[in-house]
Amino acid sequence: MDFELDDSLLNLQDTARRFANEEILPVAAECDVSGEFPIPVLEKAWELGLSHTGIPEELGGVGLSVVAACVGVEELSRGCSGITTSIISNDLALNPILLGGSDDQRREWLGQCSDSFKLMAFCLSEPGAGSDVAGLQLLAEKDGDDYILNGTKAWITNGGYADIYTVFATLDRSSRHKGMCAFVIPKGTPGLTPGRKEDKMGQRASNTTLVHFDNVRVPATQRLGEEGEGFKIAMATLDRARPQVAALAVGIARRALEESLAYAADRKAFGQPIGEFQAVQFMLADMAKGIEASRLLTMQSAWLLDEGRRAAKQSAMAKCFATDAAMEATTDAVQIFGGNGYTREYPVEKLMRDAKLMQIYEGTNQIQRVVIARELSKE
Ligand code: CAA
């Protein structure tokens, strides 16, 4: 067992770290206040091969392993988790094509994303169906060789700007997961319109919107997999994406620790730096062990996926553990900063707001525990 990163991973880590320092950190606080979506930063990440990382080399992509993607994501997220959420949502959205698409579909849609920068959006959740994926209502009715889609998707990352949407719909609402289908739909398709942008508590640099489907005609050539395979494509996509979410949480927690260490060394109380008090040291120690344990779980789940093995349990464990650890680390960071931590003048309140979303998206941490428990009972 080797816990060292090899040279190519170290190079990638260095590139992502420099990108976070030079391109993400300088705009992060501003985007948090304004809610502005920094497309030039996302485009630069793509140019450097830090975005859409799952596109295989034979389709013109960088073809990173899941382990490598996680190494990069942790660095980016240390700069800003909102911007990084927008970046990793491209991989989330391209996975249904990778996992469920035919060779022709992969060449067509993923090839496009390698030729030029294309933002992508994964459209699964709905206003009335977040945790209960099989309860989704977006209807796909057959019309000759086409499908007509009607309904609304909610909480869609990159929803307002995406060039390509991967969309989950049902052929028959009463048949739950057995009736689901996946589609790939380009921007500009008549009837597909981004809706209201959410005014979020954290991760304000990521664009989150409703997406409306009003009689959207989609040819069968844009269906991914067979009719009825949509649910399994969605689940396999989430299994594959959750290690990146965990890595994103590790990046947030790492930043919380870095900021806290610096503050605790500088800020004095009772005539000494607060970092010399055991009460503060224990919080720093807990942050550090949370980060290490989260990273190990993240890398284990990513490695399983790279080995082509089933990773539903480990991916859910990594996502759940790392995002809970990030919430704890950022809450403690605010505590260490005291009154200063509660103001926008210091960076830790943003980290705490950002971390909260991690316990909710890509499956709430309650759903992760459901997945873990079901996998345990199968074993
Ligand atoms: N891989 C492959 N197949 C799977 C699977 C997996 N991981 N999990 C389940 N299946 C299969 C089952 O074996 C079963 O197959 P059969 O019909 O052949 O028996 C079928 O799928 C149905 O499975 P369940 O009975 O377990 O389904 P369920 O309705 O009870 O739901 C759930 C399971 C795990 C709760 C699921 O609904 C779920 O994952 N919910 C969370 C959704 C989620 O994560 N949403 C995030 C949206 S994306 C987002 O937030 C991103 C963003 O914008 C940043």
Short mmCIF file of C-alpha atoms and ligand atoms in Angstrom, two decimals:
data_model
loop_
_atom_site.label_atom_id
_atom_site.label_comp_id
_atom_site.label_asym_id
_atom_site.label_seq_id
_atom_site.Cartn_x
_atom_site.Cartn_y
_atom_site.Cartn_z
CA MET A 1 0.00 0.00 0.00
CA ASP A 2 1.48 3.31 -1.09
CA PHE A 3 0.13 6.61 0.22
CA GLU A 4 2.52 8.80 -1.82
CA LEU A 5 1.32 10.74 -4.86
CA ASP A 6 3.36 9.89 -7.95
CA ASP A 7 5.01 12.57 -10.10
CA SER A 8 2.05 13.05 -12.42
CA LEU A 9 -0.32 13.53 -9.47
CA LEU A 10 2.13 15.93 -7.82
CA ASN A 11 2.28 17.95 -11.05
CA LEU A 12 -1.49 18.04 -11.26
CA GLN A 13 -1.72 19.07 -7.61
CA ASP A 14 0.76 21.87 -8.24
CA THR A 15 -1.14 23.12 -11.31
CA ALA A 16 -4.45 23.09 -9.41
CA ARG A 17 -2.89 24.78 -6.37
CA ARG A 18 -1.40 27.57 -8.48
CA PHE A 19 -4.70 27.99 -10.34
CA ALA A 20 -6.55 28.27 -7.02
CA ASN A 21 -4.07 30.86 -5.71
CA GLU A 22 -3.80 32.92 -8.90
CA GLU A 23 -7.26 32.69 -10.48
CA ILE A 24 -9.81 31.54 -7.90
CA LEU A 25 -8.82 33.15 -4.59
CA PRO A 26 -8.60 36.69 -6.04
CA VAL A 27 -12.27 36.61 -7.17
CA ALA A 28 -13.83 34.31 -4.57
CA ALA A 29 -14.90 36.88 -1.96
CA GLU A 30 -16.22 39.26 -4.61
CA CYS A 31 -18.29 36.54 -6.31
CA ASP A 32 -19.62 35.49 -2.91
CA VAL A 33 -20.98 38.99 -2.31
CA SER A 34 -22.24 39.69 -5.83
CA GLY A 35 -23.35 36.17 -6.77
CA GLU A 36 -21.58 36.76 -10.08
CA PHE A 37 -20.84 33.61 -12.09
CA PRO A 38 -17.16 33.76 -13.13
CA ILE A 39 -17.26 32.10 -16.55
CA PRO A 40 -13.71 33.24 -17.55
CA VAL A 41 -12.31 31.36 -14.51
CA LEU A 42 -14.25 28.22 -15.44
CA GLU A 43 -13.00 28.47 -19.01
CA LYS A 44 -9.40 28.81 -17.86
CA ALA A 45 -9.82 25.73 -15.65
CA TRP A 46 -10.98 23.84 -18.75
CA GLU A 47 -8.01 25.11 -20.79
CA LEU A 48 -5.65 23.76 -18.11
CA GLY A 49 -7.37 20.37 -18.06
CA LEU A 50 -8.81 20.92 -14.57
CA SER A 51 -12.44 20.65 -15.69
CA HIS A 52 -14.37 17.93 -17.63
CA THR A 53 -11.58 15.68 -16.42
CA GLY A 54 -13.44 12.40 -17.00
CA ILE A 55 -13.50 12.71 -20.81
CA PRO A 56 -11.20 9.95 -22.09
CA GLU A 57 -8.10 10.83 -24.07
CA GLU A 58 -9.38 9.03 -27.17
CA LEU A 59 -12.25 11.55 -27.23
CA GLY A 60 -9.85 14.46 -26.89
CA GLY A 61 -10.17 14.86 -23.11
CA VAL A 62 -7.57 14.71 -20.37
CA GLY A 63 -8.90 11.34 -19.16
CA LEU A 64 -8.01 11.77 -15.50
CA SER A 65 -8.56 8.87 -13.12
CA VAL A 66 -11.04 9.50 -10.31
CA VAL A 67 -8.10 9.60 -7.88
CA ALA A 68 -6.42 12.31 -9.98
CA ALA A 69 -9.66 14.29 -10.29
CA CYS A 70 -9.97 14.26 -6.50
CA VAL A 71 -6.40 15.51 -6.05
CA GLY A 72 -7.21 18.49 -8.30
CA VAL A 73 -10.64 19.21 -6.81
CA GLU A 74 -9.28 19.43 -3.24
CA GLU A 75 -6.86 22.17 -4.35
CA LEU A 76 -9.46 24.13 -6.33
CA SER A 77 -11.96 23.99 -3.52
CA ARG A 78 -9.43 25.40 -1.04
CA GLY A 79 -9.74 28.53 -3.22
CA CYS A 80 -13.54 28.59 -3.50
CA SER A 81 -16.00 25.73 -3.21
CA GLY A 82 -18.71 27.57 -5.14
CA ILE A 83 -16.51 27.96 -8.22
CA THR A 84 -15.34 24.36 -7.80
CA THR A 85 -18.92 23.10 -7.60
CA SER A 86 -19.53 24.64 -11.02
CA ILE A 87 -16.36 22.98 -12.32
CA ILE A 88 -17.17 19.48 -11.03
CA SER A 89 -20.77 19.70 -12.17
CA ASN A 90 -19.43 19.35 -15.71
CA ASP A 91 -18.11 15.91 -14.82
CA LEU A 92 -21.35 15.07 -13.03
CA ALA A 93 -23.27 15.97 -16.18
CA LEU A 94 -20.98 14.20 -18.62
CA ASN A 95 -20.98 10.92 -16.69
CA PRO A 96 -24.45 9.82 -17.93
CA ILE A 97 -23.05 10.11 -21.48
CA LEU A 98 -19.91 8.22 -20.52
CA LEU A 99 -21.78 5.52 -18.61
CA GLY A 100 -25.00 5.22 -20.62
CA GLY A 101 -24.21 6.58 -24.08
CA SER A 102 -23.35 4.63 -27.22
CA ASP A 103 -19.94 5.06 -28.89
CA ASP A 104 -21.50 7.48 -31.38
CA GLN A 105 -23.12 9.53 -28.62
CA ARG A 106 -19.86 9.69 -26.64
CA ARG A 107 -17.98 10.80 -29.74
CA GLU A 108 -20.57 13.42 -30.61
CA TRP A 109 -21.25 15.00 -27.21
CA LEU A 110 -17.99 14.48 -25.35
CA GLY A 111 -15.99 15.27 -28.48
CA GLN A 112 -17.72 18.69 -28.57
CA CYS A 113 -16.68 19.34 -24.98
CA SER A 114 -13.08 18.55 -25.81
CA ASP A 115 -13.02 20.79 -28.90
CA SER A 116 -14.26 23.89 -27.12
CA PHE A 117 -15.38 24.99 -23.68
CA LYS A 118 -18.93 23.81 -23.05
CA LEU A 119 -20.66 24.18 -19.70
CA MET A 120 -22.76 21.21 -18.70
CA ALA A 121 -25.66 20.68 -16.29
CA PHE A 122 -26.98 17.49 -14.68
CA CYS A 123 -30.77 17.72 -14.46
CA LEU A 124 -32.10 15.19 -11.97
CA SER A 125 -33.72 16.98 -9.01
CA GLU A 126 -37.16 18.55 -9.24
CA PRO A 127 -39.18 20.90 -7.04
CA GLY A 128 -41.04 17.87 -5.64
CA ALA A 129 -38.35 15.18 -5.99
CA GLY A 130 -34.88 15.64 -4.52
CA SER A 131 -34.01 12.64 -2.37
CA ASP A 132 -36.70 10.47 -3.99
CA VAL A 133 -35.27 10.22 -7.50
CA ALA A 134 -37.80 7.56 -8.59
CA GLY A 135 -40.58 10.04 -7.77
CA LEU A 136 -39.55 12.52 -10.45
CA GLN A 137 -42.36 13.91 -12.60
CA LEU A 138 -40.72 15.33 -15.77
CA LEU A 139 -42.70 13.44 -18.40
CA ALA A 140 -41.26 12.08 -21.67
CA GLU A 141 -44.08 11.10 -24.05
CA LYS A 142 -43.30 9.12 -27.20
CA ASP A 143 -44.19 10.78 -30.50
CA GLY A 144 -42.95 8.68 -33.42
CA ASP A 145 -39.17 8.47 -33.08
CA ASP A 146 -39.11 11.49 -30.77
CA TYR A 147 -39.95 12.20 -27.14
CA ILE A 148 -41.81 15.29 -25.94
CA LEU A 149 -40.60 16.46 -22.53
CA ASN A 150 -42.68 18.50 -20.10
CA GLY A 151 -41.87 19.53 -16.53
CA THR A 152 -39.40 21.44 -14.40
CA LYS A 153 -36.00 20.64 -12.91
CA ALA A 154 -34.76 22.36 -9.74
CA TRP A 155 -31.42 23.11 -8.04
CA ILE A 156 -29.57 22.71 -11.31
CA THR A 157 -25.92 23.71 -11.07
CA ASN A 158 -24.82 25.68 -14.19
CA GLY A 159 -28.54 25.65 -15.16
CA GLY A 160 -28.60 29.22 -16.44
CA TYR A 161 -25.52 28.95 -18.66
CA ALA A 162 -25.15 25.33 -19.73
CA ASP A 163 -24.49 24.43 -23.36
CA ILE A 164 -25.41 20.78 -22.81
CA TYR A 165 -27.93 19.34 -20.36
CA THR A 166 -28.21 15.69 -19.30
CA VAL A 167 -31.80 15.19 -18.29
CA PHE A 168 -33.73 12.47 -16.46
CA ALA A 169 -37.41 11.96 -17.22
CA THR A 170 -40.13 9.36 -16.80
CA LEU A 171 -42.16 7.59 -19.47
CA ASP A 172 -44.75 6.60 -16.88
CA ARG A 173 -44.93 8.25 -13.47
CA SER A 174 -46.58 5.21 -11.85
CA SER A 175 -43.73 2.85 -12.69
CA ARG A 176 -41.19 4.84 -10.61
CA HIS A 177 -37.57 3.89 -11.28
CA LYS A 178 -38.49 1.36 -13.98
CA GLY A 179 -39.96 4.11 -16.18
CA MET A 180 -37.01 6.46 -16.17
CA CYS A 181 -34.97 7.56 -19.22
CA ALA A 182 -31.90 9.75 -19.64
CA PHE A 183 -31.41 12.26 -22.48
CA VAL A 184 -28.74 14.65 -23.68
CA ILE A 185 -30.16 17.98 -24.85
CA PRO A 186 -28.27 20.99 -26.20
CA LYS A 187 -28.97 24.59 -25.25
CA GLY A 188 -31.25 26.30 -27.74
CA THR A 189 -33.58 23.34 -28.13
CA PRO A 190 -37.05 24.96 -28.40
CA GLY A 191 -38.95 24.80 -25.11
CA LEU A 192 -35.89 24.34 -22.87
CA THR A 193 -35.47 27.51 -20.80
CA PRO A 194 -33.47 28.25 -17.67
CA GLY A 195 -35.69 29.61 -14.90
CA ARG A 196 -35.26 31.48 -11.62
CA LYS A 197 -31.74 31.69 -10.19
CA GLU A 198 -31.58 30.67 -6.52
CA ASP A 199 -30.31 33.29 -4.05
CA LYS A 200 -28.25 30.88 -1.96
CA MET A 201 -26.80 31.12 1.55
CA GLY A 202 -23.40 29.79 0.43
CA GLN A 203 -21.47 28.72 -2.66
CA ARG A 204 -22.88 31.85 -4.22
CA ALA A 205 -20.42 31.78 -7.12
CA SER A 206 -22.05 28.65 -8.51
CA ASN A 207 -25.08 29.21 -10.70
CA THR A 208 -28.14 27.30 -9.46
CA THR A 209 -31.44 27.59 -11.31
CA LEU A 210 -34.72 26.03 -12.26
CA VAL A 211 -34.82 24.59 -15.80
CA HIS A 212 -38.18 24.44 -17.59
CA PHE A 213 -39.16 21.94 -20.28
CA ASP A 214 -42.18 23.03 -22.29
CA ASN A 215 -42.97 20.57 -25.10
CA VAL A 216 -39.27 19.96 -25.73
CA ARG A 217 -38.91 17.61 -28.71
CA VAL A 218 -35.95 15.25 -28.33
CA PRO A 219 -35.04 12.66 -30.98
CA ALA A 220 -34.49 9.07 -29.82
CA THR A 221 -30.85 9.43 -30.92
CA GLN A 222 -30.42 11.69 -27.86
CA ARG A 223 -31.68 9.05 -25.43
CA LEU A 224 -28.85 7.62 -23.33
CA GLY A 225 -29.20 3.88 -22.78
CA GLU A 226 -32.47 2.01 -23.18
CA GLU A 227 -35.89 3.13 -22.02
CA GLY A 228 -36.12 2.32 -18.30
CA GLU A 229 -32.36 2.54 -17.71
CA GLY A 230 -32.39 6.18 -16.58
CA PHE A 231 -32.50 5.44 -12.84
CA LYS A 232 -29.52 3.12 -12.93
CA ILE A 233 -27.55 5.59 -15.06
CA ALA A 234 -28.33 8.30 -12.48
CA MET A 235 -27.27 6.09 -9.56
CA ALA A 236 -24.05 4.99 -11.26
CA THR A 237 -23.30 8.64 -12.07
CA LEU A 238 -23.77 9.66 -8.44
CA ASP A 239 -21.60 6.78 -7.19
CA ARG A 240 -18.86 8.04 -9.49
CA ALA A 241 -19.31 11.71 -8.64
CA ARG A 242 -19.46 11.51 -4.85
CA PRO A 243 -15.69 11.10 -4.27
CA GLN A 244 -15.22 14.48 -5.98
CA VAL A 245 -17.80 16.00 -3.64
CA ALA A 246 -15.87 14.52 -0.72
CA ALA A 247 -12.62 15.97 -2.10
CA LEU A 248 -14.34 19.33 -2.41
CA ALA A 249 -15.29 19.14 1.28
CA VAL A 250 -11.67 18.28 2.20
CA GLY A 251 -10.56 21.45 0.41
CA ILE A 252 -12.99 23.57 2.45
CA ALA A 253 -11.87 21.97 5.73
CA ARG A 254 -8.21 22.42 4.83
CA ARG A 255 -8.74 26.12 4.23
CA ALA A 256 -10.58 26.38 7.58
CA LEU A 257 -7.60 24.77 9.31
CA GLU A 258 -5.05 26.98 7.52
CA GLU A 259 -6.95 30.17 8.41
CA SER A 260 -7.44 28.99 12.00
CA LEU A 261 -3.77 28.08 12.53
CA ALA A 262 -2.66 31.49 11.30
CA TYR A 263 -5.24 33.33 13.40
CA ALA A 264 -4.53 31.27 16.53
CA ALA A 265 -0.82 32.06 16.24
CA ASP A 266 -1.48 35.78 15.86
CA ARG A 267 -4.43 36.58 18.10
CA LYS A 268 -3.52 37.07 21.78
CA ALA A 269 -5.66 36.65 24.90
CA PHE A 270 -4.54 36.60 28.53
CA GLY A 271 -1.06 37.58 27.35
CA GLN A 272 -0.43 34.70 24.94
CA PRO A 273 -1.46 33.53 21.45
CA ILE A 274 -4.83 31.75 21.69
CA GLY A 275 -3.24 28.77 19.90
CA GLU A 276 -1.37 28.02 23.13
CA PHE A 277 -4.64 27.26 24.93
CA GLN A 278 -5.60 23.61 24.96
CA ALA A 279 -9.25 24.48 24.19
CA VAL A 280 -8.15 25.93 20.83
CA GLN A 281 -5.51 23.24 20.21
CA PHE A 282 -8.15 20.53 20.55
CA MET A 283 -10.31 22.17 17.90
CA LEU A 284 -7.29 22.43 15.57
CA ALA A 285 -6.41 18.78 16.23
CA ASP A 286 -9.97 17.67 15.50
CA MET A 287 -9.94 19.62 12.24
CA ALA A 288 -6.65 17.99 11.20
CA LYS A 289 -7.80 14.45 11.96
CA GLY A 290 -11.13 15.07 10.19
CA ILE A 291 -9.22 16.21 7.10
CA GLU A 292 -6.87 13.21 7.09
CA ALA A 293 -9.64 10.66 7.63
CA SER A 294 -11.85 12.31 5.00
CA ARG A 295 -9.05 12.30 2.45
CA LEU A 296 -8.33 8.62 3.08
CA LEU A 297 -11.99 7.66 2.57
CA THR A 298 -12.14 9.86 -0.51
CA MET A 299 -9.09 8.25 -2.06
CA GLN A 300 -10.26 4.75 -1.20
CA SER A 301 -13.62 5.30 -2.94
CA ALA A 302 -11.90 6.95 -5.93
CA TRP A 303 -9.43 4.06 -6.18
CA LEU A 304 -12.24 1.49 -6.14
CA LEU A 305 -13.89 3.30 -9.07
CA ASP A 306 -10.59 3.43 -10.97
CA GLU A 307 -10.27 -0.32 -10.40
CA GLY A 308 -13.72 -0.74 -11.98
CA ARG A 309 -15.16 -2.03 -8.73
CA ARG A 310 -18.51 -1.26 -7.09
CA ALA A 311 -18.09 1.77 -4.86
CA ALA A 312 -21.63 2.75 -3.81
CA LYS A 313 -20.93 2.20 -0.09
CA GLN A 314 -17.48 3.79 0.00
CA SER A 315 -18.55 6.75 -2.16
CA ALA A 316 -21.47 7.41 0.17
CA MET A 317 -19.22 7.02 3.23
CA ALA A 318 -16.63 9.42 1.80
CA LYS A 319 -19.25 12.01 0.84
CA CYS A 320 -21.04 11.79 4.17
CA PHE A 321 -17.96 11.72 6.39
CA ALA A 322 -16.01 14.42 4.56
CA THR A 323 -18.90 16.86 4.32
CA ASP A 324 -19.81 16.39 8.01
CA ALA A 325 -16.12 16.92 8.87
CA ALA A 326 -16.04 20.11 6.77
CA MET A 327 -19.13 21.42 8.57
CA GLU A 328 -17.50 20.74 11.93
CA ALA A 329 -14.15 22.23 10.89
CA THR A 330 -15.69 25.43 9.53
CA THR A 331 -17.96 25.84 12.57
CA ASP A 332 -14.92 25.47 14.84
CA ALA A 333 -12.99 27.92 12.67
CA VAL A 334 -15.67 30.54 13.27
CA GLN A 335 -15.46 29.72 17.00
CA ILE A 336 -11.68 30.19 17.03
CA PHE A 337 -12.03 33.55 15.27
CA GLY A 338 -14.69 34.56 17.84
CA GLY A 339 -16.57 37.77 17.02
CA ASN A 340 -14.26 38.36 14.06
CA GLY A 341 -15.24 35.01 12.62
CA TYR A 342 -18.86 36.07 12.51
CA THR A 343 -18.12 39.07 10.28
CA ARG A 344 -17.60 39.21 6.53
CA GLU A 345 -14.20 40.85 7.10
CA TYR A 346 -12.69 37.42 7.73
CA PRO A 347 -12.98 34.41 5.40
CA VAL A 348 -14.27 31.76 7.79
CA GLU A 349 -17.98 32.66 7.82
CA LYS A 350 -18.03 32.05 4.05
CA LEU A 351 -16.43 28.65 4.59
CA MET A 352 -19.14 27.74 7.11
CA ARG A 353 -21.95 28.83 4.77
CA ASP A 354 -20.29 26.98 1.88
CA ALA A 355 -19.82 23.79 3.91
CA LYS A 356 -23.52 23.56 4.77
CA LEU A 357 -24.46 22.92 1.15
CA MET A 358 -22.10 19.95 1.05
CA GLN A 359 -24.28 18.08 3.55
CA ILE A 360 -27.27 18.64 1.26
CA TYR A 361 -26.33 18.32 -2.40
CA GLU A 362 -25.52 15.19 -4.41
CA GLY A 363 -27.66 13.30 -1.91
CA THR A 364 -28.26 14.58 1.61
CA ASN A 365 -26.14 12.97 4.28
CA GLN A 366 -29.27 11.19 5.49
CA ILE A 367 -29.58 9.59 2.01
CA GLN A 368 -25.88 8.63 2.14
CA ARG A 369 -26.59 6.76 5.38
CA VAL A 370 -29.54 5.02 3.66
CA VAL A 371 -27.21 3.93 0.85
CA ILE A 372 -24.56 2.70 3.32
CA ALA A 373 -27.12 0.78 5.40
CA ARG A 374 -28.64 -0.87 2.30
CA GLU A 375 -25.21 -1.90 1.05
CA LEU A 376 -24.43 -3.36 4.49
CA SER A 377 -27.62 -5.41 4.46
CA LYS A 378 -26.77 -6.71 0.95
CA GLU A 379 -23.32 -7.76 2.18
N1 CAA B 1 -25.99 1.49 -8.96
C1 CAA B 1 -26.71 0.72 -9.81
N2 CAA B 1 -28.00 0.36 -9.56
C2 CAA B 1 -28.56 0.80 -8.42
C3 CAA B 1 -27.87 1.60 -7.50
C4 CAA B 1 -26.53 1.95 -7.80
N3 CAA B 1 -25.79 2.69 -6.97
N4 CAA B 1 -28.68 1.90 -6.46
C5 CAA B 1 -29.86 1.29 -6.71
N5 CAA B 1 -29.79 0.63 -7.89
C6 CAA B 1 -30.83 -0.20 -8.49
C7 CAA B 1 -31.39 -1.22 -7.49
O1 CAA B 1 -30.61 -2.40 -7.50
C8 CAA B 1 -32.79 -1.43 -8.01
O2 CAA B 1 -32.72 -2.29 -9.15
P1 CAA B 1 -33.85 -3.37 -9.54
O3 CAA B 1 -35.04 -2.63 -10.00
O4 CAA B 1 -33.22 -4.16 -10.63
O5 CAA B 1 -34.11 -4.18 -8.28
C9 CAA B 1 -33.19 -0.06 -8.52
O6 CAA B 1 -31.96 0.62 -8.83
C10 CAA B 1 -33.99 0.74 -7.52
O7 CAA B 1 -33.23 0.89 -6.37
P2 CAA B 1 -33.85 1.27 -4.94
O8 CAA B 1 -35.03 0.41 -4.67
O9 CAA B 1 -32.73 1.27 -3.95
O10 CAA B 1 -34.38 2.76 -5.20
P3 CAA B 1 -35.07 3.82 -4.22
O11 CAA B 1 -36.16 4.47 -4.94
O12 CAA B 1 -35.37 3.20 -2.90
O13 CAA B 1 -33.98 5.00 -4.06
C11 CAA B 1 -32.03 6.20 -3.29
C12 CAA B 1 -32.69 4.86 -3.75
C13 CAA B 1 -30.61 5.75 -2.94
C14 CAA B 1 -32.67 6.83 -2.07
C15 CAA B 1 -31.98 7.21 -4.48
O14 CAA B 1 -33.26 7.73 -4.73
C16 CAA B 1 -30.98 8.33 -4.26
O15 CAA B 1 -29.78 8.18 -4.50
N6 CAA B 1 -31.42 9.56 -3.84
C17 CAA B 1 -30.55 10.71 -3.70
C18 CAA B 1 -30.52 11.52 -4.97
C19 CAA B 1 -29.37 12.45 -5.10
O16 CAA B 1 -28.25 12.16 -4.72
N7 CAA B 1 -29.61 13.61 -5.72
C20 CAA B 1 -28.59 14.54 -6.00
C21 CAA B 1 -28.92 15.34 -7.20
S1 CAA B 1 -27.51 15.97 -8.03
C22 CAA B 1 -26.93 17.31 -7.19
O17 CAA B 1 -27.32 17.63 -6.10
C23 CAA B 1 -25.77 17.92 -7.88
C24 CAA B 1 -25.60 19.38 -7.93
O18 CAA B 1 -26.29 20.10 -8.58
C25 CAA B 1 -24.38 19.91 -7.33
#
